[in-house]
Short mmCIF file of C-alpha atoms in Angstrom, two decimals:
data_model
loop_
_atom_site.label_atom_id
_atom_site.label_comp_id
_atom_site.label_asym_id
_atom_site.label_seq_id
_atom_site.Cartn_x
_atom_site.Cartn_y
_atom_site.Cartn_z
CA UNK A 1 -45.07 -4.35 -19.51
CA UNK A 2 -44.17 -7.41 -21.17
CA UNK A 3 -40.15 -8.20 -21.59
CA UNK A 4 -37.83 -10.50 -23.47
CA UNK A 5 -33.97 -11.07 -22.13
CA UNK A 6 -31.34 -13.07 -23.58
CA UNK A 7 -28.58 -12.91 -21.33
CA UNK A 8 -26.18 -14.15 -23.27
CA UNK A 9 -24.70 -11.56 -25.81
CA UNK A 10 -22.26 -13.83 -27.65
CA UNK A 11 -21.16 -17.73 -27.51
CA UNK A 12 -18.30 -19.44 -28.92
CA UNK A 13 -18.66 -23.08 -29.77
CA UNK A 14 -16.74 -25.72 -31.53
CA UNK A 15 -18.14 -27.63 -34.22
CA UNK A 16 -20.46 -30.57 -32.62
CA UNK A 17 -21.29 -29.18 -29.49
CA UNK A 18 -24.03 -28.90 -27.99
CA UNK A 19 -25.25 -24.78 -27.63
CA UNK A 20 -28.34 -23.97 -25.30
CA UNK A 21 -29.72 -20.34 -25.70
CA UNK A 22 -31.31 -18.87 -23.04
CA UNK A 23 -34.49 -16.77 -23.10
CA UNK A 24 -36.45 -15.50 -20.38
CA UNK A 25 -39.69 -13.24 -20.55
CA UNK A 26 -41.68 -11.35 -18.57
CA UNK A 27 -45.47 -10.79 -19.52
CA UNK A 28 -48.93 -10.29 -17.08
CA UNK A 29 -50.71 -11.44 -20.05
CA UNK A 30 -52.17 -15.28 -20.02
CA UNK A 31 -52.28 -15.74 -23.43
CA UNK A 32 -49.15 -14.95 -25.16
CA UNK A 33 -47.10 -16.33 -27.83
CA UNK A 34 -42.81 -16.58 -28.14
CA UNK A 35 -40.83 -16.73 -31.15
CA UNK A 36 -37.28 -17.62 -31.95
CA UNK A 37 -35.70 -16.21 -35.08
CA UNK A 38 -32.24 -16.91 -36.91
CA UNK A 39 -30.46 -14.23 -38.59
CA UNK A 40 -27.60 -14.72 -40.83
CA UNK A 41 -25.47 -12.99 -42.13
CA UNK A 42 -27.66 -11.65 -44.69
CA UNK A 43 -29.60 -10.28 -42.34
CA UNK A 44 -32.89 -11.81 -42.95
CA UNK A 45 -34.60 -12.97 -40.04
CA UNK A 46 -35.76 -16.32 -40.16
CA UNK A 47 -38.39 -17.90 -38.60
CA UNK A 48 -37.38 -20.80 -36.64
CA UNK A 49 -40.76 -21.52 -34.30
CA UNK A 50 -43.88 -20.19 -32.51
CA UNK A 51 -45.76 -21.37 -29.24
CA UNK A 52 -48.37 -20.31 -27.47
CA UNK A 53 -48.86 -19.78 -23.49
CA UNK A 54 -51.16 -22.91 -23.34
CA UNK A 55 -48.84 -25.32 -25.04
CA UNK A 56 -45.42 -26.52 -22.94
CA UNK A 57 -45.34 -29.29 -24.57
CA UNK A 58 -41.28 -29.20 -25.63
CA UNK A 59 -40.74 -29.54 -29.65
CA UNK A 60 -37.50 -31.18 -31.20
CA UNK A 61 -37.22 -30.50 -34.98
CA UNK A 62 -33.99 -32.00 -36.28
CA UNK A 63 -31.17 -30.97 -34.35
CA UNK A 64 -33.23 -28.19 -32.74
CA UNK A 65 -35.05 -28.26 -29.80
CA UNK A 66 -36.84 -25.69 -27.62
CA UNK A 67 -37.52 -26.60 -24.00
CA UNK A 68 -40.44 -24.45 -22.58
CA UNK A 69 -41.39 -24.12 -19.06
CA UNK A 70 -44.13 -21.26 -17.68
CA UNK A 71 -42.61 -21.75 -14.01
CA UNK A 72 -39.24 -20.15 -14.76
CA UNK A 73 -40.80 -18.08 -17.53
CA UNK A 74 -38.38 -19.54 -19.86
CA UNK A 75 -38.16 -20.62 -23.38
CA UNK A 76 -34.50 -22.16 -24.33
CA UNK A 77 -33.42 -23.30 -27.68
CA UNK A 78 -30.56 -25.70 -27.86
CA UNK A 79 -28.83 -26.74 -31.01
CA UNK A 80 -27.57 -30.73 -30.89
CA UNK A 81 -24.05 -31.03 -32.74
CA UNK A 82 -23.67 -27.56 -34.08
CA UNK A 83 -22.37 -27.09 -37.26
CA UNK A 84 -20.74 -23.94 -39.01
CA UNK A 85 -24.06 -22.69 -40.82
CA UNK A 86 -25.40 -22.35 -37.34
CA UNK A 87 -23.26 -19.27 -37.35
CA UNK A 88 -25.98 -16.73 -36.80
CA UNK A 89 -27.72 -13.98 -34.43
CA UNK A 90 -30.85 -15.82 -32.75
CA UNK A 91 -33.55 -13.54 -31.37
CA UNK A 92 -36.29 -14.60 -28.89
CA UNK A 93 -39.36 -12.59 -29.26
CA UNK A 94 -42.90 -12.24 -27.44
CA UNK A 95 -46.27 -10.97 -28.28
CA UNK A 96 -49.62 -10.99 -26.46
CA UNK A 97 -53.35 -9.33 -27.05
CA UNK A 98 -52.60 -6.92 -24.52
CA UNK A 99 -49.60 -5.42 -26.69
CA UNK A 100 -51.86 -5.63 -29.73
CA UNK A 101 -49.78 -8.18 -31.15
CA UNK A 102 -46.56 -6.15 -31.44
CA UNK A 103 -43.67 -8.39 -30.78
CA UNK A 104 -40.95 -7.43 -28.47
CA UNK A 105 -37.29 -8.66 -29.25
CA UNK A 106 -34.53 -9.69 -27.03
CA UNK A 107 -31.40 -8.26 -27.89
CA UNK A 108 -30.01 -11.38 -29.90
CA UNK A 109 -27.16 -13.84 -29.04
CA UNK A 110 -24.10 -14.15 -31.41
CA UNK A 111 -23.68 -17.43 -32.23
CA UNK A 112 -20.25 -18.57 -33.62
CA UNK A 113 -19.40 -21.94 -34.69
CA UNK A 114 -16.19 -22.48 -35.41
CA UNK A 115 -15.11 -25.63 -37.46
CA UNK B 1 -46.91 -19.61 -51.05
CA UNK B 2 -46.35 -15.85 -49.66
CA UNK B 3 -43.18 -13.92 -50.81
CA UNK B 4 -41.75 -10.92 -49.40
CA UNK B 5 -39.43 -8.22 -51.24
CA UNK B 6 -38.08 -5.04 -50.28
CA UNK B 7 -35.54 -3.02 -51.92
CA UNK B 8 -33.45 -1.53 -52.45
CA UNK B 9 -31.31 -3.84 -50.95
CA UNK B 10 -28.36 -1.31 -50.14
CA UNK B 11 -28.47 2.55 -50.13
CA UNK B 12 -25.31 5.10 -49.16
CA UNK B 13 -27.47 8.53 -48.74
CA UNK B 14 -25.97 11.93 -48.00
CA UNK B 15 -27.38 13.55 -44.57
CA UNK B 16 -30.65 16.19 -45.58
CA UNK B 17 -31.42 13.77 -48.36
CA UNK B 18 -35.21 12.32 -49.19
CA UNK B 19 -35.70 8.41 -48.81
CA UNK B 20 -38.13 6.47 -50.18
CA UNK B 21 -38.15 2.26 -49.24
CA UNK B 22 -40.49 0.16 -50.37
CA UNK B 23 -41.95 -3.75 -49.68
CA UNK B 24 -44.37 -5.55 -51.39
CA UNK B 25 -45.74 -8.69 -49.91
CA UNK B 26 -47.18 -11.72 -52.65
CA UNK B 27 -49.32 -14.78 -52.49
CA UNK B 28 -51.61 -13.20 -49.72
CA UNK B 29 -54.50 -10.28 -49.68
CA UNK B 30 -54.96 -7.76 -46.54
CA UNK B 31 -52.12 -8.57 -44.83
CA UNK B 32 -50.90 -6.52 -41.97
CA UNK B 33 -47.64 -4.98 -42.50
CA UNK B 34 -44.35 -3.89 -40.56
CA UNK B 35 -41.43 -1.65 -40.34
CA UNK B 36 -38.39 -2.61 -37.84
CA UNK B 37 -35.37 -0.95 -37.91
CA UNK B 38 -32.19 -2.60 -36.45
CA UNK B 39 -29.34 -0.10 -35.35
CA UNK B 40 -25.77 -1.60 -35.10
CA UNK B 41 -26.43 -3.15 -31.75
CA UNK B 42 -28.51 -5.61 -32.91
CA UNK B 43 -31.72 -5.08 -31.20
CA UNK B 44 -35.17 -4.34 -33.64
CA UNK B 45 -37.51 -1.79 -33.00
CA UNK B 46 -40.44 -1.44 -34.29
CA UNK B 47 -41.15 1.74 -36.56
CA UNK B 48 -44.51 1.49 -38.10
CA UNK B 49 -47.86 -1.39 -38.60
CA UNK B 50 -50.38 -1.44 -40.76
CA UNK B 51 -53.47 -3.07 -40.90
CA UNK B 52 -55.12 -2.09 -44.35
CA UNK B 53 -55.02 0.39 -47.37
CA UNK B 54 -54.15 3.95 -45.83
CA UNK B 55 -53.61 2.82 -42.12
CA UNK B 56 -50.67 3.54 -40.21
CA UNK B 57 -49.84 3.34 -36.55
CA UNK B 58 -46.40 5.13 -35.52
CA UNK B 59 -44.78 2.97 -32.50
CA UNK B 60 -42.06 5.81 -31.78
CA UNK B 61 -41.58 9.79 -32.92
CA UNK B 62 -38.81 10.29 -35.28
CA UNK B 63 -38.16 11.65 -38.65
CA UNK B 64 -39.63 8.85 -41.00
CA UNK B 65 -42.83 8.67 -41.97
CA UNK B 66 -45.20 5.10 -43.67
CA UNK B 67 -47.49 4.84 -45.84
CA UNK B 68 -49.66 1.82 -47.10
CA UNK B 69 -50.90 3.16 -51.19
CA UNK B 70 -52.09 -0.50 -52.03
CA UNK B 71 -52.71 -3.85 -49.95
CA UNK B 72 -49.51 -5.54 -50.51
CA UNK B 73 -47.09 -2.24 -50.85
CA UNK B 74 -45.82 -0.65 -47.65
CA UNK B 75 -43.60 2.41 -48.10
CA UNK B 76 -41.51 4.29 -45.78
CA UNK B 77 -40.16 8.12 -46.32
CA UNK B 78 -38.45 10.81 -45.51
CA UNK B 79 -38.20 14.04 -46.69
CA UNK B 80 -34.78 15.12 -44.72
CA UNK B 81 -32.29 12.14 -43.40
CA UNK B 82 -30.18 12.59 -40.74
CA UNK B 83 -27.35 10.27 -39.49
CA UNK B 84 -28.94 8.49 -37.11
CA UNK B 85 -31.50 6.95 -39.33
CA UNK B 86 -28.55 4.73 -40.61
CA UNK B 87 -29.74 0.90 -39.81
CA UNK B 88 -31.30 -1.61 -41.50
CA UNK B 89 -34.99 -1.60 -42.18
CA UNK B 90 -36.83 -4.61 -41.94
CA UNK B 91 -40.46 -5.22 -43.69
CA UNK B 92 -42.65 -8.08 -42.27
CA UNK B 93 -45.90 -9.13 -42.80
CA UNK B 94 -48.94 -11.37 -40.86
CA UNK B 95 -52.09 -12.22 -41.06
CA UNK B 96 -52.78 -11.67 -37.61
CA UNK B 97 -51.98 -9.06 -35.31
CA UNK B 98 -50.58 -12.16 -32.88
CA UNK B 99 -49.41 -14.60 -36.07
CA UNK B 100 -46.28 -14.98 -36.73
CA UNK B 101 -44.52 -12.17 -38.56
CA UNK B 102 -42.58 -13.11 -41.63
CA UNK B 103 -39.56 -11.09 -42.41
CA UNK B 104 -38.34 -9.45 -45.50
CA UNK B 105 -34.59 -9.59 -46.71
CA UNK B 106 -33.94 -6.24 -45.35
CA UNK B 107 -32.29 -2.48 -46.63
CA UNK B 108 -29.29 -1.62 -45.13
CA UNK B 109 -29.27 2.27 -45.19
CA UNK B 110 -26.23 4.68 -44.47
CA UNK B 111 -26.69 8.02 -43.70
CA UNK B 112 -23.59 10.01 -44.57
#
């Protein structure tokens, strides 16, 4: 059965710190793929990244960067010098062929940015 | 570029009342299609998917129903609400059943 867990329900931070967001996942599958996604307030989700099971290579996009590593089946997001729009729900997510591509959610971390 | 609308955006229902929500996807053709509904809680589950005109695959029994009329319209119903289908209802689309899943800006539904 595949798994996602974000252990962290919510997080506080100040303005300019540095957040990591943890996401662990549990799969049998050797091909999958893992997602993160922003909601605001709004309540759209956003689409922040995707990688695939064959790629660790880490990615840095602005002040975001996702750190993934197979061997702890772990796929951490941190945000460099947070800023108030930050302020958001952030949901890891996972998919493989043997769940016929439906994607399975964490339960979100709260993040709040205060200025 | 694709485009994704749902609506209505808001909706205050009485309990034993019919619901009808709809999304329509743009800029792409045969796309597969999603419901998620997200209870206060936060987590999303996954209601319905469809891969074409007139297909639907139900991911968990309850008292909604989908339905897929044209390519790019997804619709979900039901004929009697009852308080727990209060959430938000998310529609997302792909092109693949392992692509990413682009999301729509959401109906928040209360069931009163």
């Amino acid at each position: 059965a595949q798994k996602v867990t974000q252990a962290q329900t919510e997080i506080s931070v100040v303005e300019k710190e540095d957040v990591t967001l943890d996401c662990v996942y549990e799969t049998r599958d050797t091909t999958y793929y893992l997602f993160w996604y922003k909601q605001p307030p709004s309540g759209e989700l956003v689409f922040l990244i995707r990688r695939n099971s064959f790629d660790e290579q880490n990615e840095i996009s602005g002040r975001y960067s996702w750190n993934f590593q197979k061997s702890t089946s772990s796929f951490n997001f941190t945000i460099t010098a947070s800023q108030v729009v930050d302020s958001a729900v952030y949901f890891c997510a996972l998919t493989t062929r043997g769940s016929q591509g439906n994607l399975i959610f964490g339960k979100g971390t709260k993040l709040s940015v205060k200025p | 570029s694709q485009t994704i609308h749902q609506w209505p955006a808001t909706l205050v229902q009485p309990v034993g009342s019919p619901l009808s929500l709809e999304c329509t996807v743009e800029g792409t053709s045969n796309p597969n299609l999603y419901w998620y509904r997200q209870a206060a809680g936060r987590g999303l589950q996954l209601l319905f998917y469809s891969v074409g005109i007139g297909q639907i695959s139900s991911e968990v029994p309850q008292n909604l129903s989908a339905s897929r009329p044209q390519d790019r319209q997804f619709i979900l119903s039901s004929k009697k609400l009852l308080l727990s289908d209060s959430g938000f209802y998310l529609c997302a689309w792909d092109r693949d059943r392992t692509d990413t899943q682009y999301f729509g800006p959401g109906t928040r539904l209360t069931v009163l």
